[in-house]
mmCIF file of C-alpha atoms in Angstrom:
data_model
loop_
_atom_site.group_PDB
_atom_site.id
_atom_site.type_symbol
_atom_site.label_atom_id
_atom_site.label_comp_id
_atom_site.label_asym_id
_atom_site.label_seq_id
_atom_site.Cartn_x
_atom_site.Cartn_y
_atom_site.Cartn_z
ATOM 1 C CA UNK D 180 -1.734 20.358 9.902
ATOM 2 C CA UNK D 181 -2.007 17.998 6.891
ATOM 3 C CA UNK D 182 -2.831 19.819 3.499
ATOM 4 C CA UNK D 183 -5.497 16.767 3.198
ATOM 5 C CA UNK D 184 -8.097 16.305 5.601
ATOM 6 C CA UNK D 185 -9.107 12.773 6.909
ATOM 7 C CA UNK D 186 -11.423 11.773 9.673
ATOM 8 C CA UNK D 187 -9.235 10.562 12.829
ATOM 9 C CA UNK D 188 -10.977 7.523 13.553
ATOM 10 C CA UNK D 189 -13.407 5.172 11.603
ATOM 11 C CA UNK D 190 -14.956 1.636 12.977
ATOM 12 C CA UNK D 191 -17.180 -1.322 12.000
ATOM 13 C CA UNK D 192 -17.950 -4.742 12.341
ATOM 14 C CA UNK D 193 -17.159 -7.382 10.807
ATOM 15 C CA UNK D 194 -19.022 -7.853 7.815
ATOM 16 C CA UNK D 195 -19.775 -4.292 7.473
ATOM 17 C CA UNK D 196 -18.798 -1.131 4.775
ATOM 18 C CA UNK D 197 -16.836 1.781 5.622
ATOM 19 C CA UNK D 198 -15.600 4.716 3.994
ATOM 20 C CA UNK D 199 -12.648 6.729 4.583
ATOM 21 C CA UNK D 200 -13.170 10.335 3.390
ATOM 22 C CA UNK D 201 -9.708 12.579 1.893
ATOM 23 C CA UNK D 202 -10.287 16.292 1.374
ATOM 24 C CA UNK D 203 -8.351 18.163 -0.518
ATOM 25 C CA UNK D 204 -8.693 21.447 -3.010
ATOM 26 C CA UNK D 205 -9.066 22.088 -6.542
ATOM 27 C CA UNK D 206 -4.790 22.200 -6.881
ATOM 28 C CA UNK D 207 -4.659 18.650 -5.540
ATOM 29 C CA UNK D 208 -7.674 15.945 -5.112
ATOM 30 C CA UNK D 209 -9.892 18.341 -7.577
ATOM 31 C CA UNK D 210 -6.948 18.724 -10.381
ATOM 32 C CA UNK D 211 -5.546 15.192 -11.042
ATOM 33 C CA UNK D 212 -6.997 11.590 -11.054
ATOM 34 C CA UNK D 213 -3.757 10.544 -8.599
ATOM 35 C CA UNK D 214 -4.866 9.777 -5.337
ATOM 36 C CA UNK D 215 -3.314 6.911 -3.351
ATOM 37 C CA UNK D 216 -4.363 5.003 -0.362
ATOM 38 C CA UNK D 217 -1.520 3.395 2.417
ATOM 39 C CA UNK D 218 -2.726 0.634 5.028
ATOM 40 C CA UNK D 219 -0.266 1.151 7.392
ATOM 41 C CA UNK D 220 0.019 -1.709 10.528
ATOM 42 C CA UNK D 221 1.446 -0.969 13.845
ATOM 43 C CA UNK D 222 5.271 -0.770 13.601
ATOM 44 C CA UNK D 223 5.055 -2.009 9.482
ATOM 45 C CA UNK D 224 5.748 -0.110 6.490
ATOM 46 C CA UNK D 225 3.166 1.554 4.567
ATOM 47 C CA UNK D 226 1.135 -0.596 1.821
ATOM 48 C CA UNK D 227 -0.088 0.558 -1.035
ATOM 49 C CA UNK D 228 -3.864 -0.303 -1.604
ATOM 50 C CA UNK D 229 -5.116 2.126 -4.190
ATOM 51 C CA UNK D 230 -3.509 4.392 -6.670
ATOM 52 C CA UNK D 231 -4.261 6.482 -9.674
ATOM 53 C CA UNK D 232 -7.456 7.070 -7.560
ATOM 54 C CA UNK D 233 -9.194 3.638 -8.067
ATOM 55 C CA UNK D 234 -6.415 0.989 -9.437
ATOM 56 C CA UNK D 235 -5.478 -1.967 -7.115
ATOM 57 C CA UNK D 236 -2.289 -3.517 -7.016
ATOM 58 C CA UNK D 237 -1.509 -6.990 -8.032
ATOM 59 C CA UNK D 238 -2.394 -8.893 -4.781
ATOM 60 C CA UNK D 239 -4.380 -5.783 -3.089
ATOM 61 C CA UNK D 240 -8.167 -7.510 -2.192
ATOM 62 C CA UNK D 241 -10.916 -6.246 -4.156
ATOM 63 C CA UNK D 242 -13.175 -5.921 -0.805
ATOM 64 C CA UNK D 243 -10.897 -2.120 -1.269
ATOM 65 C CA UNK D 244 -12.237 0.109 -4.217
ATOM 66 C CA UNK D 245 -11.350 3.928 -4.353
ATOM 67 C CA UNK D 246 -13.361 6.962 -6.122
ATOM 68 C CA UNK D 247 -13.090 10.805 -6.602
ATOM 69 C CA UNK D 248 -15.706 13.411 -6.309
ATOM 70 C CA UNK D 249 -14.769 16.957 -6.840
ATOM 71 C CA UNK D 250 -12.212 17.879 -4.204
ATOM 72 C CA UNK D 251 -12.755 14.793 -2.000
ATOM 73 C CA UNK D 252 -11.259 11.014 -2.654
ATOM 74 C CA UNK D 253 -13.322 7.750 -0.936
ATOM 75 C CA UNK D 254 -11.933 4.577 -0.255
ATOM 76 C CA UNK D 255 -14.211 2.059 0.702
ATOM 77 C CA UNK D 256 -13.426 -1.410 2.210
ATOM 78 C CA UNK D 257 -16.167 -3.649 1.830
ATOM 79 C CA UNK D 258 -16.946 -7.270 4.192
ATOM 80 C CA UNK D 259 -14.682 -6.046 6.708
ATOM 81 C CA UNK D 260 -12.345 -8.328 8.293
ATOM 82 C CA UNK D 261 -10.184 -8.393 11.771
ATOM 83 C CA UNK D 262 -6.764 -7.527 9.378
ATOM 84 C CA UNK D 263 -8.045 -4.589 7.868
ATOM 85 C CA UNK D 264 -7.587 -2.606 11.064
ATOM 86 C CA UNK D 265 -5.102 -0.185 10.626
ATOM 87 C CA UNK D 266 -3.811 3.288 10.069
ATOM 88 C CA UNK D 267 -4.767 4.373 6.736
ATOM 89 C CA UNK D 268 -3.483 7.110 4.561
ATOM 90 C CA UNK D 269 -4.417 9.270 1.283
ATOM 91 C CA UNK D 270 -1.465 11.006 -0.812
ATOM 92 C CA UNK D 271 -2.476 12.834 -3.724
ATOM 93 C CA UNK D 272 -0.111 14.479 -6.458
ATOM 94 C CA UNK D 273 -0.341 18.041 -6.272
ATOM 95 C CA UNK D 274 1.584 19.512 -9.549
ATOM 96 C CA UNK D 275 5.320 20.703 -9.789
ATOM 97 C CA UNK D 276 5.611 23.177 -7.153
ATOM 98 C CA UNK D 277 4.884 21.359 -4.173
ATOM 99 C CA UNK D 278 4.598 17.379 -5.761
ATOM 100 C CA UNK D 279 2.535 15.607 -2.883
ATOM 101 C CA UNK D 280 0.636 16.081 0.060
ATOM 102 C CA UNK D 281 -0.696 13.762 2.746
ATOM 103 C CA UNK D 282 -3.694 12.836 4.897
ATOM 104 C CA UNK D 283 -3.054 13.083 8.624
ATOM 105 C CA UNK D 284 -4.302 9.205 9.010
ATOM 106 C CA UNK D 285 -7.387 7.721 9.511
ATOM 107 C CA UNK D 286 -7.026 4.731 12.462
ATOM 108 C CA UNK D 287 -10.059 2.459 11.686
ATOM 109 C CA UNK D 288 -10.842 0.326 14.410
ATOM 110 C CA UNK D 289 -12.600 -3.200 13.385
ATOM 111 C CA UNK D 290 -15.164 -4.095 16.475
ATOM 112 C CA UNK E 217 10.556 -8.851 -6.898
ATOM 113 C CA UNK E 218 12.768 -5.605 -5.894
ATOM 114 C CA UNK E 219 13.368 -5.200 -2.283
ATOM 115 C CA UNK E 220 14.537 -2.193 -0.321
ATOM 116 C CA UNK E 221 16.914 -1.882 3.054
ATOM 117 C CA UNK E 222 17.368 1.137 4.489
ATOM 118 C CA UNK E 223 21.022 1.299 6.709
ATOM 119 C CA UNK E 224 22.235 3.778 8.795
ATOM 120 C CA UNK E 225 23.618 5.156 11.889
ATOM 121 C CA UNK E 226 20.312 5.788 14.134
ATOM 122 C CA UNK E 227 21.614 8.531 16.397
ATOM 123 C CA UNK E 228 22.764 11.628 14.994
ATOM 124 C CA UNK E 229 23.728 14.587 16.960
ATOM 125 C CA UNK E 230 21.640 18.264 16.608
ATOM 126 C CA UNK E 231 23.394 20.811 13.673
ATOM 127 C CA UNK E 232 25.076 16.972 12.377
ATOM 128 C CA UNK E 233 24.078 15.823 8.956
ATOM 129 C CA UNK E 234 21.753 12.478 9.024
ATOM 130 C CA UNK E 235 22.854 9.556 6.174
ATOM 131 C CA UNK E 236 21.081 6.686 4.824
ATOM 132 C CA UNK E 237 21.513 4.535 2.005
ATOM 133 C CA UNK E 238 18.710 2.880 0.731
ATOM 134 C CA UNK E 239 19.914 -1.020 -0.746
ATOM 135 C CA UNK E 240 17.944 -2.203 -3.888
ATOM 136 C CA UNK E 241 17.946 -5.771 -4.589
ATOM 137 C CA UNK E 242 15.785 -8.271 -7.080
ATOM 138 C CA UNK E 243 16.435 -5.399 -9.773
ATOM 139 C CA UNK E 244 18.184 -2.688 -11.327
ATOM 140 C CA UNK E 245 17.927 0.850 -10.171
ATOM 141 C CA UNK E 246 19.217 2.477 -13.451
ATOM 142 C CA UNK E 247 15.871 -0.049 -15.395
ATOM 143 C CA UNK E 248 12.551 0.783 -15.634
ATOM 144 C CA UNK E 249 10.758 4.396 -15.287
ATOM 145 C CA UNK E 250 10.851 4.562 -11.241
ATOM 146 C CA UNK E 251 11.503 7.341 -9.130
ATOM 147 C CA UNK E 252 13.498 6.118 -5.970
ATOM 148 C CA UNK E 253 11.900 8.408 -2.580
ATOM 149 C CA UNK E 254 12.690 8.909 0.918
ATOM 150 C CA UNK E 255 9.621 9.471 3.186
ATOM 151 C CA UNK E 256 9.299 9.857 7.193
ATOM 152 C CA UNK E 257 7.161 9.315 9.714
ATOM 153 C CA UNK E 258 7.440 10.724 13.047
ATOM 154 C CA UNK E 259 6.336 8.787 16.289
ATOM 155 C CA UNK E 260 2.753 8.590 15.858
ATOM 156 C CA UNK E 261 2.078 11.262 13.411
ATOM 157 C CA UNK E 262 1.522 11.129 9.478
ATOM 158 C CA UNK E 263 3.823 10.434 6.841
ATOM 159 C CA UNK E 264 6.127 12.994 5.086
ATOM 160 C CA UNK E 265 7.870 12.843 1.515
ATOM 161 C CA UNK E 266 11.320 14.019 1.807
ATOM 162 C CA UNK E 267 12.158 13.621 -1.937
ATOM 163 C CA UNK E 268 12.673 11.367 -4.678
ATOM 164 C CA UNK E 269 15.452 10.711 -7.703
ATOM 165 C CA UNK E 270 14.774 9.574 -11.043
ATOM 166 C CA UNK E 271 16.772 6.643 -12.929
ATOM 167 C CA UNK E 272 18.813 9.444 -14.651
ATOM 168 C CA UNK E 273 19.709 11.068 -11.537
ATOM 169 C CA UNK E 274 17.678 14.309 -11.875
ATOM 170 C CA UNK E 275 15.575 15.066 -8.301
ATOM 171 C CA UNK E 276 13.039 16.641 -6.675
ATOM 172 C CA UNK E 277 12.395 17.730 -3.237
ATOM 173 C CA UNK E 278 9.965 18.956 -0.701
ATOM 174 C CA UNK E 279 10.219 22.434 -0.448
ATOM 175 C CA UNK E 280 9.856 22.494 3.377
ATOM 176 C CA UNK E 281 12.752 20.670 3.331
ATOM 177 C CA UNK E 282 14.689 21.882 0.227
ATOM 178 C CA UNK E 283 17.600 23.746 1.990
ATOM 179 C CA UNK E 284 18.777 20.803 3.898
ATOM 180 C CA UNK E 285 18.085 17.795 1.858
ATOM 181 C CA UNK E 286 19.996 15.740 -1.024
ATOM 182 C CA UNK E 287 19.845 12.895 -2.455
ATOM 183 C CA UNK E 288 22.048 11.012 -4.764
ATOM 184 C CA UNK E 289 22.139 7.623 -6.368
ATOM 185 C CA UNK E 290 24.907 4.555 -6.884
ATOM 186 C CA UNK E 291 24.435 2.534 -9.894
ATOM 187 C CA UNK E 292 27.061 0.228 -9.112
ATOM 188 C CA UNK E 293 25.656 -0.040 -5.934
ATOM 189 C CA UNK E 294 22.557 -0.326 -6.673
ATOM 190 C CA UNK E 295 21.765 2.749 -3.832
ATOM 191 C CA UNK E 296 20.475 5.760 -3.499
ATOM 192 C CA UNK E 297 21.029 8.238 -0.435
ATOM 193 C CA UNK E 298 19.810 10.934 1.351
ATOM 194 C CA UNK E 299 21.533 13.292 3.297
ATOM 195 C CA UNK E 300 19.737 15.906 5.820
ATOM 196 C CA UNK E 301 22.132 18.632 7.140
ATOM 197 C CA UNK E 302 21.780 20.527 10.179
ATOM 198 C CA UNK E 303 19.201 18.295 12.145
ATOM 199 C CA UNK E 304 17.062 19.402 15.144
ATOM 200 C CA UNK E 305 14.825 17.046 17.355
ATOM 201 C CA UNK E 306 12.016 17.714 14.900
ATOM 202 C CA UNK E 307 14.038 15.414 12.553
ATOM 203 C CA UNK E 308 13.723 12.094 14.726
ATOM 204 C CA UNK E 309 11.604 9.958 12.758
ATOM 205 C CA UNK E 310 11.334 6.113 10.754
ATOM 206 C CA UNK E 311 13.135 7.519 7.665
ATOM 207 C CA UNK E 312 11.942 5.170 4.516
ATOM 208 C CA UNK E 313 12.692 4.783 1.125
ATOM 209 C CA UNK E 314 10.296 3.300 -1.464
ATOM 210 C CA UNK E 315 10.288 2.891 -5.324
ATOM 211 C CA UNK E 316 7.264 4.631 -7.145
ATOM 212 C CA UNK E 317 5.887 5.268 -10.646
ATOM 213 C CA UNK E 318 5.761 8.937 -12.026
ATOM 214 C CA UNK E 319 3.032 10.172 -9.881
ATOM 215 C CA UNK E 320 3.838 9.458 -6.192
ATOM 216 C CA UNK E 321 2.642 5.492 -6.127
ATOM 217 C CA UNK E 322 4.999 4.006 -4.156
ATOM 218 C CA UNK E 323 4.537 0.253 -4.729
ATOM 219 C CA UNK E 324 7.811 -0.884 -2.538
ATOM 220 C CA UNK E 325 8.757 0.208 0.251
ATOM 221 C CA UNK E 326 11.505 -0.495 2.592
ATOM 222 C CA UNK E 327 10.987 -1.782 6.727
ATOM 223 C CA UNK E 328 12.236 1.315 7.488
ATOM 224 C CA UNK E 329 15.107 2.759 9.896
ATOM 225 C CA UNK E 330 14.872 4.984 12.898
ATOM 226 C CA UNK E 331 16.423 7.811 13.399
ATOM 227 C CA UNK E 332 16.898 9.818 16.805
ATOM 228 C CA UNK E 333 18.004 13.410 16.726
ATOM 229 C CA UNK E 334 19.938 13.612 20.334
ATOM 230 C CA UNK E 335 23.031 15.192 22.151
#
């Protein structure tokens, strides 16, 4: 069992909004401002999307935005397209003792 | 742009120690503040952070691991490694490293290597 909770499965159509939902608890999500978002493709490594809970990398669309409120992190993909389908994944830092914790995935499913 | 190779033997025997070196190239390992991790991913399940190793060698590690893990770094190599000691099936994964900021954002990542746990 993940120590963050994400839904298993999301879909849209092309075109569309979606949101991607990352629960956590008041020593993780709640605490810190550090939540990062992976796009992971079949049999690729992870890519990193959003960090520091709503920064995009140089190169990272801006059709991806992330946001925090109180224990649970959003990100939201806007005019989906075919590519974006993939496993996605939320990390957030969690203090010293135990650094990070994970998502168990979200596969979103373009239709 | 840095870029990172993960190389290793992809069987290891159970109660054998697994190895991988993790090949930095496009920049130095020792510049910069960036923390140097090694994260897994079992078939078709989530991702797992091993543990990482700062630019001055000092480390951290996940505690469900802790016991068994190490990692080290090789300036003049430009490497860092991690070693897992007494493996068990649960260990067969894609073992991968990636370079990351202070707080866990891992902006490069290597294609990953896997590695079977198997008599």
């Amino acid at each position: 069992q993940s120590a963050l909770t994400q839904p298993a499965s999301v879909s849209g159509s092309p075109g569309q909004s979606i949101t991607i939902s990352c629960t956590g608890t008041s020593s993780d999500v709640g605490s810190y401002n550090l939540v990062s978002w992976y796009q992971q493709h079949p049999g690729k490594a992870p890519k990193l999307m959003i960090y520091e809970g709503s920064k995009r990398p140089s190169g990272v669309s801006n059709r991806f935005s992330g946001s925090k409120s109180g224990n649970t992190a959003s990100l939201t993909i806007s005019g989906l397209q075919a590519e974006d389908e993939a496993d996605y994944y939320c990390c957030s830092y969690a203090g010293s003792s135990t650094p990070v914790v994970f998502g168990g995935g979200t596969k979103l499913t373009v239709l | 742009q840095v870029q990172l190779q993960e190389s290793g033997p992809g069987l290891v025997k159970p109660s054998q120690t697994l190895s991988l070196t993790c090949t930095v190239s496009g920049g130095s390992i020792s510049s910069g503040s960036y923390y140097w991790s090694w994260i897994r991913q079992p078939a078709g399940k989530g991702l797992e952070w091993i543990g990482r190793i700062y630019t001055s060698g000092s480390t951290n590690y996940n505690p469900s691991l802790k016991s068994r893990v190490t990692i080290s770094v090789d300036t003049s190599k430009n490497q860092f490694s991690l070693k897992l000691s007494s493996v068990t099936a649960a260990d067969t994964a894609v073992y991968y490293c990636a370079r990351a900021g202070r707080y866990f954002d891992w902006h490069s990542w290597g294609q990953g290597t896997l590695v079977t746990v198997s008599s």
